[in-house]
Coordinates of C-alpha atoms in Angstrom, one line a residue:
X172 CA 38.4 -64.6 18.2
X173 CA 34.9 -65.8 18.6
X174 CA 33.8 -68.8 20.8
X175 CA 37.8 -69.6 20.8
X176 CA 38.0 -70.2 17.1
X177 CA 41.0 -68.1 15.3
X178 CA 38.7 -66.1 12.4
X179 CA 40.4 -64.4 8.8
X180 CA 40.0 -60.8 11.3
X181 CA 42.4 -62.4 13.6
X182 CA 45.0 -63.2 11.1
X183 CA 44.7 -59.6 9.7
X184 CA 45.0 -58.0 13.1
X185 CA 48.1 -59.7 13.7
X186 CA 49.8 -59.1 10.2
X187 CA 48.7 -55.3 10.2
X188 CA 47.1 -56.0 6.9
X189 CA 43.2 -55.8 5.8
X190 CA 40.7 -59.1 5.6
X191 CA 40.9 -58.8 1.8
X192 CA 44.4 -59.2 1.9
X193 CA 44.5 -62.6 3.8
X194 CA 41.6 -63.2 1.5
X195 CA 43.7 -63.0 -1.4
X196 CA 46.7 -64.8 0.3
X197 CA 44.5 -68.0 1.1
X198 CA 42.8 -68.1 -2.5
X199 CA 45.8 -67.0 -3.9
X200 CA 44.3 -64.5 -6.7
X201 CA 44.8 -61.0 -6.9
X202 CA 47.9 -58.9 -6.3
X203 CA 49.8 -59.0 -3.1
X204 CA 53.0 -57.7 -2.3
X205 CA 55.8 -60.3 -0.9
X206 CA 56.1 -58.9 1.9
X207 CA 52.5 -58.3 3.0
X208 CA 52.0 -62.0 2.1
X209 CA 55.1 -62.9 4.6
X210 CA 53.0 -61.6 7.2
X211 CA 50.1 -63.1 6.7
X212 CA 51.7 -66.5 6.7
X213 CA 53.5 -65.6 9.7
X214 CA 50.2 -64.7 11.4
X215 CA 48.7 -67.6 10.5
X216 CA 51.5 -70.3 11.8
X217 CA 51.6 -68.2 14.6
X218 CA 47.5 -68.3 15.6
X219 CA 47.0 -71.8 13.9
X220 CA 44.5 -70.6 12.1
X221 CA 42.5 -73.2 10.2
X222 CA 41.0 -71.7 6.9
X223 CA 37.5 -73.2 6.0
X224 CA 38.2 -75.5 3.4
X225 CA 34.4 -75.6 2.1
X226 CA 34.6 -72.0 1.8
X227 CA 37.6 -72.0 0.4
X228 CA 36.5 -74.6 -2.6
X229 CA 33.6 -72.1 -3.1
X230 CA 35.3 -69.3 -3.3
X231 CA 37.3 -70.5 -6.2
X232 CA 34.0 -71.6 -7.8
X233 CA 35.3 -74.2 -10.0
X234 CA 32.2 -77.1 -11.0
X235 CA 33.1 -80.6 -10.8
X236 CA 31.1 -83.4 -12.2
X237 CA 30.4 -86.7 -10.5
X238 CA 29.3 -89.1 -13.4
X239 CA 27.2 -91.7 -12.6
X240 CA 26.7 -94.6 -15.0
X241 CA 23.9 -97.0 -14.2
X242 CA 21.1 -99.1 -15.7
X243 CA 18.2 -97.9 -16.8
X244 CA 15.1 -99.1 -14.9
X245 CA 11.2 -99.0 -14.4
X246 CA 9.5 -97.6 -11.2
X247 CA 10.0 -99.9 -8.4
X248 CA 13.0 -101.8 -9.3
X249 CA 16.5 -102.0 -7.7
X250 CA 18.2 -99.4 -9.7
X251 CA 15.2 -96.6 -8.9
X252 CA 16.6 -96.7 -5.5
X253 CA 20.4 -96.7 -6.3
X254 CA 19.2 -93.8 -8.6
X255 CA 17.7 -92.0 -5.5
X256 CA 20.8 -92.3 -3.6
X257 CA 22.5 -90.8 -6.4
X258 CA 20.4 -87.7 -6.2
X259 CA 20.3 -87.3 -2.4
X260 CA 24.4 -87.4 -2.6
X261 CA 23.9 -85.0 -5.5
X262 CA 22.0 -82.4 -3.3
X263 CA 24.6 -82.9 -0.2
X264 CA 27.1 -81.8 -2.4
X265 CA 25.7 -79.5 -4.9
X266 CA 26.6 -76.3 -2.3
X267 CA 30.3 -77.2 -3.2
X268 CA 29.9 -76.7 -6.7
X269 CA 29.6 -80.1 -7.1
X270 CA 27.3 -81.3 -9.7
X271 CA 25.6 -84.9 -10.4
X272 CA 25.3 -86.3 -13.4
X273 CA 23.6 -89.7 -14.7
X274 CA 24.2 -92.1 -17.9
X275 CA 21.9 -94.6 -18.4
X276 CA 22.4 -98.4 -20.0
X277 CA 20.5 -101.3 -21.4
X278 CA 21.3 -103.7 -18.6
X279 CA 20.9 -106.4 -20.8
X280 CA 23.2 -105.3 -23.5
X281 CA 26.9 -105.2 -23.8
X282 CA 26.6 -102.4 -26.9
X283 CA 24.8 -100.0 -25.3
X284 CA 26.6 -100.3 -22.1
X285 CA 29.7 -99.3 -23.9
X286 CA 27.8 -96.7 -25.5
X287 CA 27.4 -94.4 -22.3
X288 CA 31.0 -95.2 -21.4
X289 CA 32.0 -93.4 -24.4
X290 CA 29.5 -90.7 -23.9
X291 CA 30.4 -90.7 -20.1
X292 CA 34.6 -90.4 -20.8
X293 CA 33.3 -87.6 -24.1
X294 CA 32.0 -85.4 -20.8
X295 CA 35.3 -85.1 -18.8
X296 CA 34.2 -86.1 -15.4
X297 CA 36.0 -85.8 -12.1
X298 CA 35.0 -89.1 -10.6
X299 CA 33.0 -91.9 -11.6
X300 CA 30.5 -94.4 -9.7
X301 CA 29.2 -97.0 -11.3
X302 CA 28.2 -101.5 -10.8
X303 CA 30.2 -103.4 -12.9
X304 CA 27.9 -105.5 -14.6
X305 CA 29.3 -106.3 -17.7
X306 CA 32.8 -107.3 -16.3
X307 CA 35.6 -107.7 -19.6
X308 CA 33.8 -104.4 -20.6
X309 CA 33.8 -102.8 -17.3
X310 CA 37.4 -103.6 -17.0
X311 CA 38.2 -101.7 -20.2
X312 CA 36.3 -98.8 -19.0
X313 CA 38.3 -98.3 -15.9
X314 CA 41.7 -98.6 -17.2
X315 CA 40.7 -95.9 -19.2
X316 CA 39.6 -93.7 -15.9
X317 CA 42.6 -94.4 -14.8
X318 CA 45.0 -93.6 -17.9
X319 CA 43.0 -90.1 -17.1
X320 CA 43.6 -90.5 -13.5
X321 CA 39.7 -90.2 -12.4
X322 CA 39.0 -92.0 -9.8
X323 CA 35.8 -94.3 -9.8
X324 CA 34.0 -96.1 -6.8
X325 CA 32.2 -99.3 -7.1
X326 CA 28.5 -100.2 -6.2
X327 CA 26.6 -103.5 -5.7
X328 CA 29.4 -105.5 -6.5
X329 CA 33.0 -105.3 -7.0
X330 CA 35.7 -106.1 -9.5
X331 CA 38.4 -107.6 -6.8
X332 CA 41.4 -107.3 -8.3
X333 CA 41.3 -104.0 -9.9
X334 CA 42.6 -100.5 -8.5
X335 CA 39.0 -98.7 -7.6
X336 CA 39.1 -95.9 -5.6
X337 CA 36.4 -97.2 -3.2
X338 CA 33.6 -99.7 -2.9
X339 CA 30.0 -99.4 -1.7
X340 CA 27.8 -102.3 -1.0
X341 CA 27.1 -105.7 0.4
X342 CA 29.8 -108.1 1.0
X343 CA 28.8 -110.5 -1.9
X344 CA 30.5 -113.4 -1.2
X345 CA 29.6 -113.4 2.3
X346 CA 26.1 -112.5 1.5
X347 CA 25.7 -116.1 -0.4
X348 CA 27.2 -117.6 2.4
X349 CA 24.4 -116.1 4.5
X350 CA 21.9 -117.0 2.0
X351 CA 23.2 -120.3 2.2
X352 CA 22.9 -120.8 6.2
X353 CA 19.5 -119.6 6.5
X354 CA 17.9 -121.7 4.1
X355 CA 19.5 -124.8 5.7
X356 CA 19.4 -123.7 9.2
X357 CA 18.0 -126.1 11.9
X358 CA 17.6 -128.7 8.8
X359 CA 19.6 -132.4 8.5
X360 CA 21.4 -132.8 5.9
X361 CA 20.1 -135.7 4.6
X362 CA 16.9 -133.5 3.9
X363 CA 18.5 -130.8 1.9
X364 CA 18.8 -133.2 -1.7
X365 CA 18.0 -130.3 -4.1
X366 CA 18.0 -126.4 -4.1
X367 CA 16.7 -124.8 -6.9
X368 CA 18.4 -121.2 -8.0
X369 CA 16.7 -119.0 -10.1
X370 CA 18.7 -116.8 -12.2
X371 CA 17.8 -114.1 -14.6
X372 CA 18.8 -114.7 -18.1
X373 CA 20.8 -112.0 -18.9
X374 CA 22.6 -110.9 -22.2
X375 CA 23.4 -113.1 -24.4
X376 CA 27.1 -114.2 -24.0
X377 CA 26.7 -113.5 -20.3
X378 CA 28.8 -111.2 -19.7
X379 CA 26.8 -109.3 -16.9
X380 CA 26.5 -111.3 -13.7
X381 CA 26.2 -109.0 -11.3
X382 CA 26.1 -111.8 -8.6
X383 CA 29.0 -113.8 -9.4
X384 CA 30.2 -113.2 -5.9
X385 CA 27.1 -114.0 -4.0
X386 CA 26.8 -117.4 -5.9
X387 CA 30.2 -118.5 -5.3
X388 CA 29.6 -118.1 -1.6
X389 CA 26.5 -119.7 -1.8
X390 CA 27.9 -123.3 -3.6
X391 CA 31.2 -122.9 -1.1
X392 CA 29.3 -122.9 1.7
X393 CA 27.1 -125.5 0.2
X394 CA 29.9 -128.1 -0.8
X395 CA 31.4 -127.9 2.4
X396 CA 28.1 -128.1 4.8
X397 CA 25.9 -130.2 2.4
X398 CA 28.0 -132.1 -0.4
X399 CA 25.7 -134.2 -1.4
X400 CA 22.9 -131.8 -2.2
X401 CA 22.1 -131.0 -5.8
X402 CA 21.8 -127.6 -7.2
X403 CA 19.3 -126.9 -10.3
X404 CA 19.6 -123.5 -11.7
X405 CA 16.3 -122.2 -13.8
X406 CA 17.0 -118.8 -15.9
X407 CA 14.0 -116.6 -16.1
X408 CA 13.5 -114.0 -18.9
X409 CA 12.1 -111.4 -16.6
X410 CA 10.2 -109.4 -19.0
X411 CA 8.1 -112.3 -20.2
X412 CA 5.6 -113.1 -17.0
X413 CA 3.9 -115.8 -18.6
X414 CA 6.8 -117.6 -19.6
X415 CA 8.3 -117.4 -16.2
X416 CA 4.9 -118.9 -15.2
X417 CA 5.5 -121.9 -17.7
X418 CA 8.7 -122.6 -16.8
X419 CA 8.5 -122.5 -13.5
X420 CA 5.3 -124.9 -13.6
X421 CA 7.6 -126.8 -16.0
X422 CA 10.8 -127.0 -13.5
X423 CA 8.8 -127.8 -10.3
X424 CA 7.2 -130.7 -12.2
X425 CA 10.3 -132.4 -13.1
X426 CA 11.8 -131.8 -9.6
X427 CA 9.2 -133.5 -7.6
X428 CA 8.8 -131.9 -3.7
X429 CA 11.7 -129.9 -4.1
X430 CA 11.5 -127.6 -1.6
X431 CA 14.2 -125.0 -1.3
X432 CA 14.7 -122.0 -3.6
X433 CA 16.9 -119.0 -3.6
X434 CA 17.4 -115.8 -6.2
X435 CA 20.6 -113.9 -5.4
X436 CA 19.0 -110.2 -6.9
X437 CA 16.1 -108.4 -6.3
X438 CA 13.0 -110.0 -8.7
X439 CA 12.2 -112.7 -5.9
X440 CA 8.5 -111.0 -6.8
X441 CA 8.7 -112.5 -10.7
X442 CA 8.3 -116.0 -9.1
X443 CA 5.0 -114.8 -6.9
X444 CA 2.4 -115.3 -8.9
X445 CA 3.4 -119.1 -9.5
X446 CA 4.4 -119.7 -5.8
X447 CA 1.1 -118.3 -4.4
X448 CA -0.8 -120.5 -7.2
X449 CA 1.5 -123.2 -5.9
X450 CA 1.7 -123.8 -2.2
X451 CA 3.8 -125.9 -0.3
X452 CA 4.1 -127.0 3.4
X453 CA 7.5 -126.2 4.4
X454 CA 9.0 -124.8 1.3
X455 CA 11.8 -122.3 1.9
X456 CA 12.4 -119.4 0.0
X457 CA 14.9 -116.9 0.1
X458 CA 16.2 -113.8 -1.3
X459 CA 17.2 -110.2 -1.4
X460 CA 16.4 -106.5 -1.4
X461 CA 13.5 -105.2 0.2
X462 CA 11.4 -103.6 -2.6
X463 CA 7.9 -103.1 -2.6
X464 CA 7.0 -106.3 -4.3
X465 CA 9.3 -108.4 -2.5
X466 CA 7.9 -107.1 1.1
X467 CA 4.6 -107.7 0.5
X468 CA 5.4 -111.4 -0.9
X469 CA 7.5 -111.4 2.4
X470 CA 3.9 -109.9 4.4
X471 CA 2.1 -113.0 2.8
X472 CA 4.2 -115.7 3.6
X473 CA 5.0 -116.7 0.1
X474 CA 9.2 -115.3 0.8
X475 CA 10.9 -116.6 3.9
X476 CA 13.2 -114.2 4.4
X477 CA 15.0 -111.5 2.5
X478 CA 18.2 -110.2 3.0
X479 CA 18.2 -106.8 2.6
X480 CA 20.4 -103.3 2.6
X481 CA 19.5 -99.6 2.6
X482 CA 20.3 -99.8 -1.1
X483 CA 20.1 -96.0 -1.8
X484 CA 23.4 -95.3 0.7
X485 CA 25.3 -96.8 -1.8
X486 CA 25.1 -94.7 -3.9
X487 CA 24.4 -91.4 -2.2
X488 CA 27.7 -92.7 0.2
X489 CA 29.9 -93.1 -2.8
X490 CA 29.3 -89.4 -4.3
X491 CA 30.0 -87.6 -1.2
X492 CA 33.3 -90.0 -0.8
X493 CA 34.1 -88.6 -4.2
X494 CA 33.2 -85.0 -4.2
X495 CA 35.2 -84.9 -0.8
X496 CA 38.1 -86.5 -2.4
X497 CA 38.3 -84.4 -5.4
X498 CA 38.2 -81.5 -3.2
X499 CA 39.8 -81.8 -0.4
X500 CA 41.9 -85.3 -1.2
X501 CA 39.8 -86.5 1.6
X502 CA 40.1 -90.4 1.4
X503 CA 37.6 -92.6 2.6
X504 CA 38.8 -94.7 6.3
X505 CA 38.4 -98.0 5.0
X506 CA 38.3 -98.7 0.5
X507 CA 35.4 -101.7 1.3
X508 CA 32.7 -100.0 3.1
X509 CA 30.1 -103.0 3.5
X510 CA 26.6 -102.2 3.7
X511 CA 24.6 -104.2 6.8
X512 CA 23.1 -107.1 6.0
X513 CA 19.5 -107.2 7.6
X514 CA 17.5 -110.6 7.9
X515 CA 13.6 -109.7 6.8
X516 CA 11.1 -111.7 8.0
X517 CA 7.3 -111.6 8.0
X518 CA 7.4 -111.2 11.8
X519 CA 10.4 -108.2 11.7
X520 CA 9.6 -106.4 7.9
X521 CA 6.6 -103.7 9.0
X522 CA 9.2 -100.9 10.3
X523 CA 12.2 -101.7 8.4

């Protein structure tokens, strides 16, 4: 023994048999008589020896494949830093034979999305992470999983009533209730008339709303605490700047002093150019995820606060929860594991 810990010498000391034969017992490969194997079991209920179950996996040297499916993206955006957290899981991991792999997605479209499902399930994976943006199709995709019994974990958001292994992320409905209370904090109610939500326009049946959650506990919390307020949505097509620009100048001039706006995903920074061209005393604005753009809109005092995560854990969280599941049928200690949610202001942001 060494520092108290029973070793593989131990066992074979007390069997009367060689370290490559307890070797061969534990990995059960190679030729061992019954009896000699007796032993060894024996000597190992007897010490309590504990094998080293990453060893063990590596000494069987079987690969398994973590499949990742997520949009694509451009430097800077949301999904680089889910992306990151994907390969930082990937490297904890990869010592276990554990390998990382990534299939990419138009974001905006249902086809292509479906595509890499079918390229993803083609590859035999033995877990899955992945958002479910496009939900009827998500859905499909999944029950498929499980028919094959691999089990997936969710990011960003959730499908609720669906059998996922495990779920990364912020707790969306509660997050629009916090987006909710802190634009209307320390205000009457008589002076919140109108809030203006900006939404993305998406594909076009709009089937991926990623923050279906997060606006549903937004309007709750708004119908209960300020019924008679009116909310105006305004879809953006984000890759079309000086449209946003035009509609925006467009909206704001048919909405009079309207002075409360919220965006329940990460492009607060689309609507900058318009709000810095725009000014307005005591105008609240409020969104989420701290990405470059959206801390230094936060720096200049054009965003009021952002609500914000350490996005890449999700992700690099959810493939270790996997690989350690897969290998060891090691389940996570709660299925929702909410990520923080940290309130971002222009007085709090420089060493977040």
């Amino acid at each position: 023994m060494e520092d108290g810990k029973i070793t593989i010498f131990d066992v074979a000391e007390r069997a009367g048999v060689s370290k490559g034969t307890v070797d061969r017992v534990l990995h059960n490969r190679g030729e061992v008589s019954a009896k000699s194997a007796a032993k060894v079991r024996k000597a190992i209920e007897e010490l309590g020896y504990q094998p080293n179950l990453y060893a063990s996996l590596l000494a069987t040297r079987n690969a398994h494949v973590i499949a990742c499916l997520l949009p694509e993206f451009a430097p800077g955006e949301y999904w680089e830093r889910i992306n990151d957290g994907m390969v930082l899981g990937g490297k904890q991991v990869a010592s276990l034979n554990v390998l990382v792999r990534a299939f990419y997605y138009d974001q905006y479209d249902a086809r292509s999305f479906r595509s890499a499902c079918a390229e993803l399930l083609a590859s035999k994976p033995s877990g899955v992470v992945l958002p479910p943006l496009f939900m009827s199709d998500t859905l499909n995709f999944v029950q498929e999983l499980q028919n094959y019994g691999i089990p997936y974990v969710y990011i960003d958001s959730k499908l609720e009533e669906d059998n996922y292994f495990a779920y990364y992320g912020m707790p969306m409905y509660r997050s629009g209730h916090l987006c909710a209370a802190l634009l209307t904090e320390r205000v009457a109610a008589e002076d919140v008339d109108e809030v203006a939500v900006i939404r993305i326009n998406r594909d076009k049946n709009r089937q991926s709303d990623p923050t279906v959650s997060r606006r549903a506990g937004f309007m709750d919390y708004m119908a209960t605490n300020f019924p008679e307020c009116r909310i105006s949505p305004l879809f953006i097509n984000p890759s079309d700047e000086d449209g946003i620009y035009a509609a925006l100048d467009e909206f704001f001039s048919e909405h009079g002093d309207l002075r409360y706006v919220v965006m329940f995903n990460s492009r607060v920074h689309l609507l900058n150019r318009y709000l810095e061209d725009h000014p307005v005393p005591g105008r609240r604005v409020i969104a989420f995820d701290n990405l470059d753009k959206n801390m230094q809109m936060l720096r200049d005092g054009h965003l009021s606060i952002l609500i914000s995560q350490h996005t890449e854990h999700q992700s690099r969280d959810a493939v270790v929860t996997l690989a350690n599941y897969i290998l060891m049928r090691q389940k996570p200690a709660t299925r929702d594991n909410f990520m923080h949610m940290d309130i971002l202001t222009r007085y709090n942001q420089e060493n977040y």
